[in-house]
Amino acid sequence: MIKIRKKYHYYAGHRNKNAGEKCGRLHGHTYDVVCEFKFTEMTDGVTMLFSDIDKIAEPIIKKYDHYFVLFEEDPLVDVFRMANEPFISVPFETSAENMAIWIFNRIRNEGKLPITRIELAETKSSTIIYEKDSD
């Protein structure tokens, strides 16, 4: 078994009305994302080219780059639409935990990559780690 670790980042705004006054206000972060992939086979000494992983995982992660990300039931969704302001809505509150799980599942299910772990840092001192063995 060989593991590959890839690092990415994106910048996004959000708010989480269920996470207290500070997090409930509009604000943004530099999200640092580390993905770990597990491979069991190699061809000519290579599991998968790093660039091939990037071609699949990076667009999924960068989809949120420089966007405001809102829970689809947030009243601001209507405000952003009325203002013709670009944003991305998701079916959950935009906590770091939820974003980590969401991105992990998109990479695994849409990207068909053998991801087993994701680390999502919302601040320099706080990182969410989500792990799930590959099937």
PDB file of C-alpha atoms in Angstrom:
ATOM      1  CA  MET A   1       0.000   0.000   0.000  1.00  0.00           C
ATOM      2  CA  ILE A   2       1.250   3.467  -0.923  1.00  0.00           C
ATOM      3  CA  LYS A   3      -0.252   6.754   0.215  1.00  0.00           C
ATOM      4  CA  ILE A   4      -0.031  10.017  -1.683  1.00  0.00           C
ATOM      5  CA  ARG A   5      -0.637  13.303   0.082  1.00  0.00           C
ATOM      6  CA  LYS A   6      -1.641  16.364  -1.944  1.00  0.00           C
ATOM      7  CA  LYS A   7      -2.039  19.943  -0.696  1.00  0.00           C
ATOM      8  CA  TYR A   8      -4.462  22.538  -2.022  1.00  0.00           C
ATOM      9  CA  HIS A   9      -6.049  25.776  -0.868  1.00  0.00           C
ATOM     10  CA  TYR A  10      -8.959  28.044  -1.645  1.00  0.00           C
ATOM     11  CA  TYR A  11     -10.325  31.362  -0.424  1.00  0.00           C
ATOM     12  CA  ALA A  12     -14.012  31.650   0.412  1.00  0.00           C
ATOM     13  CA  GLY A  13     -16.509  33.643   2.396  1.00  0.00           C
ATOM     14  CA  HIS A  14     -19.316  32.161   4.466  1.00  0.00           C
ATOM     15  CA  ARG A  15     -21.265  32.391   7.667  1.00  0.00           C
ATOM     16  CA  ASN A  16     -22.645  29.775  10.003  1.00  0.00           C
ATOM     17  CA  LYS A  17     -25.679  31.044  11.909  1.00  0.00           C
ATOM     18  CA  ASN A  18     -25.551  28.014  14.257  1.00  0.00           C
ATOM     19  CA  ALA A  19     -21.968  28.644  15.397  1.00  0.00           C
ATOM     20  CA  GLY A  20     -22.289  31.689  17.610  1.00  0.00           C
ATOM     21  CA  GLU A  21     -22.135  35.415  17.058  1.00  0.00           C
ATOM     22  CA  LYS A  22     -18.633  35.597  15.592  1.00  0.00           C
ATOM     23  CA  CYS A  23     -19.088  32.802  13.051  1.00  0.00           C
ATOM     24  CA  GLY A  24     -22.641  33.882  12.304  1.00  0.00           C
ATOM     25  CA  ARG A  25     -21.389  37.103  10.708  1.00  0.00           C
ATOM     26  CA  LEU A  26     -20.177  37.339   7.124  1.00  0.00           C
ATOM     27  CA  HIS A  27     -16.472  36.544   6.998  1.00  0.00           C
ATOM     28  CA  GLY A  28     -13.899  34.606   4.992  1.00  0.00           C
ATOM     29  CA  HIS A  29     -10.988  32.221   5.302  1.00  0.00           C
ATOM     30  CA  THR A  30      -8.008  30.839   3.491  1.00  0.00           C
ATOM     31  CA  TYR A  31      -8.824  27.137   3.547  1.00  0.00           C
ATOM     32  CA  ASP A  32      -5.832  24.816   3.453  1.00  0.00           C
ATOM     33  CA  VAL A  33      -6.778  21.340   2.268  1.00  0.00           C
ATOM     34  CA  VAL A  34      -4.655  18.193   2.488  1.00  0.00           C
ATOM     35  CA  CYS A  35      -5.939  15.038   0.801  1.00  0.00           C
ATOM     36  CA  GLU A  36      -4.520  11.563   1.328  1.00  0.00           C
ATOM     37  CA  PHE A  37      -5.001   8.833  -1.240  1.00  0.00           C
ATOM     38  CA  LYS A  38      -4.304   5.117  -0.795  1.00  0.00           C
ATOM     39  CA  PHE A  39      -3.087   2.971  -3.678  1.00  0.00           C
ATOM     40  CA  THR A  40      -2.440  -0.765  -3.734  1.00  0.00           C
ATOM     41  CA  GLU A  41      -1.141  -1.196  -7.268  1.00  0.00           C
ATOM     42  CA  MET A  42       1.644   0.302  -9.340  1.00  0.00           C
ATOM     43  CA  THR A  43       2.479   0.257 -13.012  1.00  0.00           C
ATOM     44  CA  ASP A  44       6.161   0.711 -13.835  1.00  0.00           C
ATOM     45  CA  GLY A  45       6.773   2.004 -10.314  1.00  0.00           C
ATOM     46  CA  VAL A  46       3.989   4.611 -10.390  1.00  0.00           C
ATOM     47  CA  THR A  47       0.632   4.482  -8.592  1.00  0.00           C
ATOM     48  CA  MET A  48      -0.902   7.560 -10.225  1.00  0.00           C
ATOM     49  CA  LEU A  49       0.765  10.669 -11.570  1.00  0.00           C
ATOM     50  CA  PHE A  50       0.484  13.617  -9.191  1.00  0.00           C
ATOM     51  CA  SER A  51      -0.710  15.740 -12.106  1.00  0.00           C
ATOM     52  CA  ASP A  52      -3.507  13.253 -12.831  1.00  0.00           C
ATOM     53  CA  ILE A  53      -4.678  13.483  -9.223  1.00  0.00           C
ATOM     54  CA  ASP A  54      -4.590  17.286  -9.519  1.00  0.00           C
ATOM     55  CA  LYS A  55      -6.659  17.225 -12.720  1.00  0.00           C
ATOM     56  CA  ILE A  56      -9.444  15.489 -10.812  1.00  0.00           C
ATOM     57  CA  ALA A  57      -9.231  16.780  -7.222  1.00  0.00           C
ATOM     58  CA  GLU A  58      -8.209  20.392  -7.764  1.00  0.00           C
ATOM     59  CA  PRO A  59     -11.296  21.496  -9.762  1.00  0.00           C
ATOM     60  CA  ILE A  60     -13.546  20.007  -7.072  1.00  0.00           C
ATOM     61  CA  ILE A  61     -11.730  21.953  -4.351  1.00  0.00           C
ATOM     62  CA  LYS A  62     -11.231  25.146  -6.385  1.00  0.00           C
ATOM     63  CA  LYS A  63     -14.944  25.301  -7.229  1.00  0.00           C
ATOM     64  CA  TYR A  64     -15.366  27.281  -3.995  1.00  0.00           C
ATOM     65  CA  ASP A  65     -12.393  29.589  -4.585  1.00  0.00           C
ATOM     66  CA  HIS A  66     -13.276  33.276  -4.247  1.00  0.00           C
ATOM     67  CA  TYR A  67     -16.973  32.553  -3.774  1.00  0.00           C
ATOM     68  CA  PHE A  68     -19.318  33.116  -0.909  1.00  0.00           C
ATOM     69  CA  VAL A  69     -20.636  29.723   0.236  1.00  0.00           C
ATOM     70  CA  LEU A  70     -24.085  29.696   1.835  1.00  0.00           C
ATOM     71  CA  PHE A  71     -26.411  27.080   3.310  1.00  0.00           C
ATOM     72  CA  GLU A  72     -29.233  26.819   0.764  1.00  0.00           C
ATOM     73  CA  GLU A  73     -31.780  27.772   3.465  1.00  0.00           C
ATOM     74  CA  ASP A  74     -29.895  30.902   4.556  1.00  0.00           C
ATOM     75  CA  PRO A  75     -32.012  34.052   3.981  1.00  0.00           C
ATOM     76  CA  LEU A  76     -28.954  35.647   2.361  1.00  0.00           C
ATOM     77  CA  VAL A  77     -29.412  33.359  -0.649  1.00  0.00           C
ATOM     78  CA  ASP A  78     -32.318  35.566  -1.771  1.00  0.00           C
ATOM     79  CA  VAL A  79     -30.323  38.729  -1.101  1.00  0.00           C
ATOM     80  CA  PHE A  80     -27.379  37.485  -3.154  1.00  0.00           C
ATOM     81  CA  ARG A  81     -29.731  36.529  -5.993  1.00  0.00           C
ATOM     82  CA  MET A  82     -31.459  39.922  -5.935  1.00  0.00           C
ATOM     83  CA  ALA A  83     -28.075  41.642  -6.024  1.00  0.00           C
ATOM     84  CA  ASN A  84     -26.954  39.357  -8.857  1.00  0.00           C
ATOM     85  CA  GLU A  85     -23.943  38.471  -6.701  1.00  0.00           C
ATOM     86  CA  PRO A  86     -22.247  35.147  -7.490  1.00  0.00           C
ATOM     87  CA  PHE A  87     -22.315  32.570  -4.686  1.00  0.00           C
ATOM     88  CA  ILE A  88     -22.487  28.828  -4.156  1.00  0.00           C
ATOM     89  CA  SER A  89     -25.220  27.217  -2.094  1.00  0.00           C
ATOM     90  CA  VAL A  90     -24.775  23.903  -0.318  1.00  0.00           C
ATOM     91  CA  PRO A  91     -27.313  21.645   1.454  1.00  0.00           C
ATOM     92  CA  PHE A  92     -25.810  22.151   4.933  1.00  0.00           C
ATOM     93  CA  GLU A  93     -24.481  24.802   7.310  1.00  0.00           C
ATOM     94  CA  THR A  94     -21.026  25.784   6.129  1.00  0.00           C
ATOM     95  CA  SER A  95     -19.004  24.573   9.104  1.00  0.00           C
ATOM     96  CA  ALA A  96     -15.462  23.362   8.496  1.00  0.00           C
ATOM     97  CA  GLU A  97     -16.602  19.853   9.467  1.00  0.00           C
ATOM     98  CA  ASN A  98     -19.393  19.847   6.889  1.00  0.00           C
ATOM     99  CA  MET A  99     -17.163  21.307   4.167  1.00  0.00           C
ATOM    100  CA  ALA A 100     -14.465  18.680   4.821  1.00  0.00           C
ATOM    101  CA  ILE A 101     -16.957  15.816   4.542  1.00  0.00           C
ATOM    102  CA  TRP A 102     -18.609  17.377   1.464  1.00  0.00           C
ATOM    103  CA  ILE A 103     -15.314  17.850  -0.404  1.00  0.00           C
ATOM    104  CA  PHE A 104     -14.098  14.373   0.632  1.00  0.00           C
ATOM    105  CA  ASN A 105     -17.266  12.741  -0.735  1.00  0.00           C
ATOM    106  CA  ARG A 106     -17.149  14.745  -3.963  1.00  0.00           C
ATOM    107  CA  ILE A 107     -13.537  13.684  -4.586  1.00  0.00           C
ATOM    108  CA  ARG A 108     -14.382  10.072  -3.777  1.00  0.00           C
ATOM    109  CA  ASN A 109     -17.720   9.796  -5.597  1.00  0.00           C
ATOM    110  CA  GLU A 110     -17.408  12.209  -8.524  1.00  0.00           C
ATOM    111  CA  GLY A 111     -13.655  12.028  -8.940  1.00  0.00           C
ATOM    112  CA  LYS A 112     -13.438   8.274  -8.309  1.00  0.00           C
ATOM    113  CA  LEU A 113     -10.159   8.784  -6.449  1.00  0.00           C
ATOM    114  CA  PRO A 114      -9.151   6.504  -3.539  1.00  0.00           C
ATOM    115  CA  ILE A 115      -9.201   9.288  -0.946  1.00  0.00           C
ATOM    116  CA  THR A 116      -8.987   8.065   2.651  1.00  0.00           C
ATOM    117  CA  ARG A 117      -8.373  11.282   4.582  1.00  0.00           C
ATOM    118  CA  ILE A 118      -8.922  15.004   4.263  1.00  0.00           C
ATOM    119  CA  GLU A 119      -7.628  17.783   6.460  1.00  0.00           C
ATOM    120  CA  LEU A 120      -9.351  21.141   6.134  1.00  0.00           C
ATOM    121  CA  ALA A 121      -7.848  24.072   8.018  1.00  0.00           C
ATOM    122  CA  GLU A 122     -10.150  27.055   8.361  1.00  0.00           C
ATOM    123  CA  THR A 123      -7.588  28.991  10.415  1.00  0.00           C
ATOM    124  CA  LYS A 124      -3.879  28.641  11.135  1.00  0.00           C
ATOM    125  CA  SER A 125      -4.647  26.979  14.469  1.00  0.00           C
ATOM    126  CA  SER A 126      -7.710  24.823  13.698  1.00  0.00           C
ATOM    127  CA  THR A 127      -7.928  21.833  11.367  1.00  0.00           C
ATOM    128  CA  ILE A 128     -10.719  19.338  10.763  1.00  0.00           C
ATOM    129  CA  ILE A 129      -9.605  15.797   9.949  1.00  0.00           C
ATOM    130  CA  TYR A 130     -12.047  13.394   8.324  1.00  0.00           C
ATOM    131  CA  GLU A 131     -11.014   9.812   7.558  1.00  0.00           C
ATOM    132  CA  LYS A 132     -12.751   6.934   5.880  1.00  0.00           C
ATOM    133  CA  ASP A 133     -11.176   3.729   4.600  1.00  0.00           C
ATOM    134  CA  SER A 134     -11.417   3.130   0.896  1.00  0.00           C
ATOM    135  CA  ASP A 135     -13.789   0.398  -0.176  1.00  0.00           C
TER     136      ASP A 135
END
